[in-house]
XYZ file of N, CA and C in Angstrom:
444
model
N -14.306 -15.017 17.258
C -14.560 -16.383 17.730
C -13.235 -17.058 18.155
N -13.278 -17.729 19.290
C -12.058 -18.402 19.800
C -11.769 -19.673 19.002
N -10.491 -20.097 19.089
C -10.082 -21.310 18.374
C -10.904 -22.489 18.813
N -11.116 -22.605 20.121
C -11.878 -23.733 20.624
C -13.289 -23.751 20.021
N -13.942 -22.632 19.907
C -15.294 -22.561 19.286
C -15.279 -22.969 17.833
N -14.215 -22.492 17.129
C -14.085 -22.896 15.692
C -13.904 -24.402 15.554
N -13.091 -24.981 16.429
C -12.871 -26.438 16.377
C -14.128 -27.165 16.677
N -14.852 -26.732 17.701
C -16.145 -27.406 18.068
C -17.156 -27.287 16.919
N -17.154 -26.134 16.246
C -18.012 -25.964 15.048
C -17.617 -26.962 13.970
N -16.310 -27.105 13.694
C -15.823 -28.017 12.705
C -16.188 -29.474 13.060
N -16.053 -29.861 14.358
C -16.475 -31.168 14.824
C -17.930 -31.438 14.529
N -18.747 -30.424 14.817
C -20.208 -30.543 14.609
C -20.487 -30.762 13.132
N -19.818 -29.977 12.287
C -20.040 -30.093 10.814
C -19.604 -31.464 10.358
N -18.490 -32.014 10.836
C -18.026 -33.326 10.449
C -18.989 -34.444 10.946
N -19.554 -34.206 12.152
C -20.568 -35.197 12.634
C -21.774 -35.195 11.715
N -22.213 -34.028 11.317
C -23.318 -33.929 10.379
C -23.052 -34.584 9.012
N -21.821 -34.343 8.503
C -21.373 -34.975 7.266
C -21.420 -36.514 7.449
N -20.776 -37.035 8.487
C -20.735 -38.450 8.750
C -22.155 -39.021 8.886
N -23.028 -38.332 9.584
C -24.440 -38.848 9.728
C -25.090 -38.953 8.355
N -24.923 -37.892 7.550
C -25.544 -37.870 6.215
C -24.961 -39.028 5.348
N -23.650 -39.190 5.391
C -23.061 -40.268 4.547
C -23.471 -41.676 5.038
N -23.528 -41.802 6.394
C -23.894 -43.090 6.973
C -25.344 -43.455 6.541
N -26.233 -42.467 6.620
C -27.633 -42.739 6.290
C -27.832 -42.982 4.762
N -27.156 -42.129 3.981
C -27.445 -42.155 2.560
C -26.515 -43.029 1.703
N -25.395 -43.418 2.258
C -24.433 -44.205 1.451
C -24.004 -45.482 2.182
N -23.415 -45.321 3.337
C -22.782 -46.480 4.002
C -23.832 -47.490 4.476
N -25.082 -47.032 4.669
C -26.129 -47.955 4.996
C -26.418 -48.955 3.839
N -25.970 -48.576 2.636
C -26.121 -49.490 1.539
C -25.324 -50.770 1.638
N -24.323 -50.757 2.533
C -23.465 -51.922 2.697
C -24.207 -53.105 3.325
N -25.274 -52.759 4.047
C -26.146 -53.813 4.641
C -25.375 -54.863 5.451
N -24.303 -54.425 6.090
C -23.511 -55.338 6.868
C -23.363 -54.698 8.262
N -23.655 -55.526 9.269
C -23.576 -55.019 10.630
C -22.284 -55.431 11.285
N -21.354 -54.485 11.391
C -20.108 -54.730 12.020
C -19.948 -53.695 13.172
N -19.410 -54.174 14.283
C -19.119 -53.248 15.392
C -17.910 -52.384 14.991
N -17.715 -51.255 15.591
C -16.525 -50.421 15.279
C -15.235 -51.181 15.435
N -15.121 -52.036 16.494
C -13.883 -52.795 16.663
C -13.700 -53.853 15.600
N -14.806 -54.481 15.203
C -14.697 -55.474 14.132
C -14.259 -54.766 12.821
N -14.813 -53.615 12.561
C -14.449 -52.863 11.396
C -12.961 -52.478 11.386
N -12.482 -52.031 12.567
C -11.080 -51.629 12.680
C -10.132 -52.872 12.478
N -10.535 -54.023 13.026
C -9.725 -55.208 12.833
C -9.702 -55.574 11.339
N -10.869 -55.541 10.715
C -10.933 -55.814 9.288
C -10.102 -54.860 8.439
N -10.110 -53.585 8.802
C -9.337 -52.596 8.057
C -7.847 -52.915 8.156
N -7.386 -53.255 9.349
C -5.965 -53.587 9.513
C -5.591 -54.820 8.700
N -6.440 -55.826 8.703
C -6.193 -57.029 7.906
C -6.208 -56.680 6.407
N -7.143 -55.882 5.971
C -7.243 -55.514 4.592
C -5.997 -54.723 4.126
N -5.492 -53.852 4.972
C -4.340 -53.042 4.626
C -3.027 -53.732 4.765
N -2.930 -54.741 5.594
C -1.627 -55.344 5.925
C -1.536 -56.882 5.761
N -2.564 -57.469 5.119
C -2.627 -58.941 5.137
C -1.454 -59.570 4.402
N -1.000 -60.717 4.860
C -1.436 -61.335 6.116
C -0.850 -60.616 7.331
N -1.572 -60.728 8.426
C -1.182 -60.045 9.666
C -1.340 -60.967 10.845
N -0.530 -60.797 11.880
C -0.597 -61.603 13.076
C -1.516 -60.949 14.103
N -2.140 -61.768 14.923
C -3.098 -61.264 15.937
C -2.400 -60.252 16.874
N -1.143 -60.534 17.231
C -0.477 -59.619 18.213
C -0.177 -58.269 17.551
N -0.022 -58.247 16.212
C 0.166 -56.922 15.548
C -1.101 -56.087 15.598
N -2.283 -56.745 15.421
C -3.534 -56.052 15.543
C -3.716 -55.566 16.986
N -3.419 -56.413 17.927
C -3.542 -56.074 19.340
C -2.713 -54.836 19.652
N -1.500 -54.824 19.181
C -0.623 -53.660 19.410
C -1.134 -52.393 18.757
N -1.566 -52.503 17.497
C -2.047 -51.324 16.769
C -3.286 -50.738 17.390
N -4.179 -51.555 17.841
C -5.422 -51.045 18.393
C -5.411 -50.834 19.922
N -4.330 -51.292 20.567
C -4.313 -51.163 22.050
C -5.275 -52.027 22.753
N -5.599 -53.159 22.138
C -6.508 -54.121 22.730
C -5.748 -55.359 23.191
N -6.263 -56.049 24.150
C -5.660 -57.277 24.628
C -5.722 -58.328 23.533
N -4.811 -59.263 23.632
C -4.777 -60.394 22.641
C -6.089 -61.175 22.731
N -6.581 -61.337 23.936
C -7.855 -62.052 24.195
C -9.009 -61.324 23.488
N -9.050 -60.018 23.590
C -10.081 -59.235 22.979
C -10.036 -59.360 21.479
N -8.844 -59.253 20.914
C -8.670 -59.338 19.474
C -9.066 -60.748 19.028
N -8.635 -61.785 19.755
C -8.987 -63.187 19.422
C -10.508 -63.343 19.405
N -11.218 -62.809 20.333
C -12.689 -62.911 20.352
C -13.312 -62.217 19.117
N -12.795 -61.058 18.787
C -13.288 -60.356 17.581
C -13.011 -61.171 16.346
N -11.780 -61.710 16.223
C -11.408 -62.520 15.088
C -12.295 -63.760 14.992
N -12.559 -64.398 16.115
C -13.418 -65.572 16.119
C -14.787 -65.271 15.515
N -15.356 -64.114 15.915
C -16.672 -63.716 15.353
C -16.573 -63.476 13.859
N -15.517 -62.771 13.432
C -15.314 -62.462 12.037
C -15.088 -63.698 11.241
N -14.330 -64.655 11.811
C -14.028 -65.911 11.072
C -15.306 -66.746 10.919
N -16.178 -66.716 11.896
C -17.455 -67.473 11.841
C -18.296 -67.029 10.626
N -18.205 -65.740 10.267
C -18.996 -65.199 9.170
C -18.135 -65.075 7.878
N -16.996 -65.718 7.874
C -16.100 -65.764 6.694
C -15.487 -64.400 6.285
N -15.446 -63.444 7.240
C -14.775 -62.183 6.946
C -13.266 -62.359 7.032
N -12.821 -63.284 7.829
C -11.400 -63.478 8.100
C -11.094 -64.949 7.964
N -9.877 -65.223 7.461
C -9.438 -66.604 7.420
C -8.077 -66.676 8.122
N -7.833 -67.774 8.796
C -6.586 -68.034 9.523
C -5.757 -69.004 8.784
N -4.458 -68.779 8.749
C -3.527 -69.737 8.117
C -2.318 -69.794 9.034
N -1.677 -70.990 9.045
C -0.446 -71.164 9.792
C 0.667 -70.455 9.034
N 1.548 -69.728 9.741
C 2.653 -69.068 9.156
C 3.646 -70.138 8.734
N 3.992 -70.267 7.441
C 4.899 -71.327 6.992
C 6.317 -71.114 7.564
N 6.666 -69.886 7.931
C 7.979 -69.582 8.423
C 8.065 -69.856 9.933
N 6.969 -69.804 10.657
C 6.912 -70.094 12.102
C 5.555 -70.767 12.386
N 5.556 -72.084 12.429
C 4.325 -72.822 12.484
C 3.540 -72.553 13.783
N 4.129 -71.861 14.745
C 3.387 -71.505 15.972
C 2.527 -70.240 15.823
N 2.761 -69.531 14.741
C 2.042 -68.277 14.484
C 0.880 -68.454 13.544
N -0.175 -67.714 13.753
C -1.336 -67.716 12.904
C -1.359 -66.386 12.133
N -1.550 -66.464 10.829
C -1.676 -65.230 10.001
C -3.150 -65.093 9.566
N -3.533 -63.840 9.635
C -4.926 -63.515 9.292
C -4.985 -62.836 7.922
N -5.958 -63.233 7.122
C -6.235 -62.600 5.829
C -7.735 -62.432 5.706
N -8.127 -61.661 4.715
C -9.582 -61.538 4.481
C -10.161 -62.831 3.932
N -11.303 -63.199 4.394
C -12.036 -64.307 3.876
C -12.939 -63.832 2.751
N -13.761 -64.709 2.210
C -14.677 -64.297 1.106
C -15.584 -63.132 1.473
N -16.191 -63.199 2.648
C -17.078 -62.094 3.092
C -16.296 -60.807 3.252
N -15.107 -60.859 3.764
C -14.232 -59.726 3.924
C -13.879 -59.064 2.578
N -13.517 -59.920 1.638
C -13.209 -59.407 0.271
C -14.421 -58.719 -0.313
N -15.589 -59.372 -0.172
C -16.841 -58.825 -0.708
C -17.126 -57.476 -0.062
N -16.987 -57.425 1.297
C -17.220 -56.217 2.050
C -16.394 -55.050 1.546
N -15.078 -55.244 1.364
C -14.186 -54.183 0.956
C -14.376 -53.764 -0.505
N -14.834 -54.702 -1.330
C -15.167 -54.321 -2.712
C -16.405 -53.384 -2.728
N -17.340 -53.771 -1.890
C -18.554 -52.913 -1.819
C -18.251 -51.591 -1.139
N -17.389 -51.615 -0.119
C -17.019 -50.385 0.607
C -16.304 -49.438 -0.342
N -15.439 -49.992 -1.175
C -14.718 -49.148 -2.166
C -15.719 -48.550 -3.188
N -16.728 -49.315 -3.587
C -17.767 -48.812 -4.481
C -18.512 -47.630 -3.892
N -18.840 -47.804 -2.591
C -19.590 -46.715 -1.927
C -18.640 -45.481 -1.754
N -17.398 -45.718 -1.410
C -16.428 -44.621 -1.337
C -16.358 -43.803 -2.618
N -16.328 -44.551 -3.756
C -16.254 -43.896 -5.052
C -17.529 -43.069 -5.305
N -18.677 -43.566 -4.897
C -19.928 -42.791 -5.060
C -19.850 -41.501 -4.249
N -19.348 -41.592 -3.034
C -19.248 -40.378 -2.185
C -18.239 -39.413 -2.781
N -17.121 -39.862 -3.269
C -16.145 -39.000 -3.851
C -16.733 -38.349 -5.123
N -17.342 -39.149 -5.971
C -17.919 -38.662 -7.247
C -19.052 -37.617 -6.942
N -19.869 -37.897 -5.938
C -21.058 -37.042 -5.676
C -20.726 -35.789 -4.897
N -19.673 -35.826 -4.088
C -19.404 -34.712 -3.191
C -17.984 -34.140 -3.306
N -17.047 -34.952 -3.026
C -15.665 -34.457 -2.941
C -15.087 -34.015 -4.252
N -15.623 -34.552 -5.324
C -15.173 -34.145 -6.669
C -15.560 -32.673 -6.995
N -16.476 -32.125 -6.141
C -16.855 -30.721 -6.308
C -15.792 -29.735 -5.814
N -14.830 -30.241 -5.067
C -13.714 -29.428 -4.617
C -12.720 -29.231 -5.745
N -12.018 -28.119 -5.752
C -10.952 -27.905 -6.713
C -9.767 -28.779 -6.289
N -8.815 -28.967 -7.150
C -7.653 -29.741 -6.808
C -6.882 -29.104 -5.646
N -6.865 -27.784 -5.620
C -6.155 -27.062 -4.530
C -6.901 -27.233 -3.208
N -8.230 -27.159 -3.241
C -9.044 -27.420 -2.012
C -8.832 -28.845 -1.524
N -8.738 -29.761 -2.478
C -8.525 -31.173 -2.128
C -7.182 -31.346 -1.444
N -6.142 -30.743 -2.026
C -4.825 -30.810 -1.417
C -4.798 -30.226 -0.003
N -5.459 -29.061 0.134
C -5.525 -28.418 1.432
C -6.267 -29.306 2.418
N -7.402 -29.890 2.026
C -8.115 -30.831 2.880
C -7.226 -31.991 3.341
N -6.514 -32.594 2.361
C -5.599 -33.711 2.677
C -4.497 -33.257 3.624
N -3.879 -32.111 3.365
C -2.776 -31.608 4.177
C -3.241 -31.323 5.579
N -4.411 -30.719 5.755
C -4.901 -30.467 7.090
C -5.228 -31.807 7.832
N -5.800 -32.752 7.112
C -6.060 -34.065 7.726
C -4.760 -34.713 8.147
N -3.731 -34.657 7.353
C -2.410 -35.208 7.689
C -1.851 -34.556 8.931
N -1.921 -33.186 8.962
C -1.402 -32.439 10.083
C -2.157 -32.851 11.412
N -3.398 -32.902 11.354
C -4.217 -33.279 12.537
C -3.789 -34.674 12.980
N -3.683 -35.595 12.034
C -3.288 -36.979 12.315
C -1.913 -37.001 12.992
N -0.980 -36.279 12.462
C 0.381 -36.242 12.979
C 0.440 -35.632 14.390
N -0.380 -34.625 14.648
C -0.452 -34.026 15.969
C -1.075 -35.032 16.962
N -2.108 -35.652 16.541
C -2.766 -36.637 17.443
C -1.907 -37.864 17.737
N -1.217 -38.361 16.725
C -0.415 -39.573 16.892
C 0.983 -39.384 17.341
N 1.432 -38.122 17.441
C 2.825 -37.878 17.829
C 3.033 -38.220 19.322
N 1.981 -38.354 20.078
C 2.117 -38.704 21.487
C 2.378 -37.588 22.434
N 2.566 -36.423 21.855
C 2.823 -35.242 22.725
C 1.510 -34.645 23.153
N 1.376 -34.409 24.433
C 0.172 -33.805 24.943
C 0.554 -32.463 25.583
N -0.281 -31.503 25.355
C -0.074 -30.181 25.906
C -1.210 -29.776 26.824
N -0.890 -29.279 27.971
C -1.945 -28.818 28.881
C -1.724 -27.330 29.130
N -1.800 -26.525 28.061
C -1.551 -25.081 28.190
C -2.617 -24.429 29.051
């Protein structure tokens, strides 16, 4: 079997895993967020407080696009805006009450998935899984493209 075929098979398996987890676990979140809203929330959760232009740069979206996403998230209390005390012209974004609640619930569901599935791997298999994931991430984000 060629490398390309093996990779396509792995992609298919991961799609099936994601579908199963989405239906059986992540649907428990009962929160409807678009993929872009989720990505913005993740950045805020991991880096808060964060500036709009930092999110724009990280996601490769225009400032206008990020502002529209943030406006929708703020309306539902997922995000809160505060003036940067060090530079009053800048707005800092943090999680709002709905955002805090969402990530607490998301963490609970993640723990269920880990306990029910990933805990079945040995520690060595878990390390290998992590190392392969890191390597793929580094290859993808290194910016080098190959057209062999």
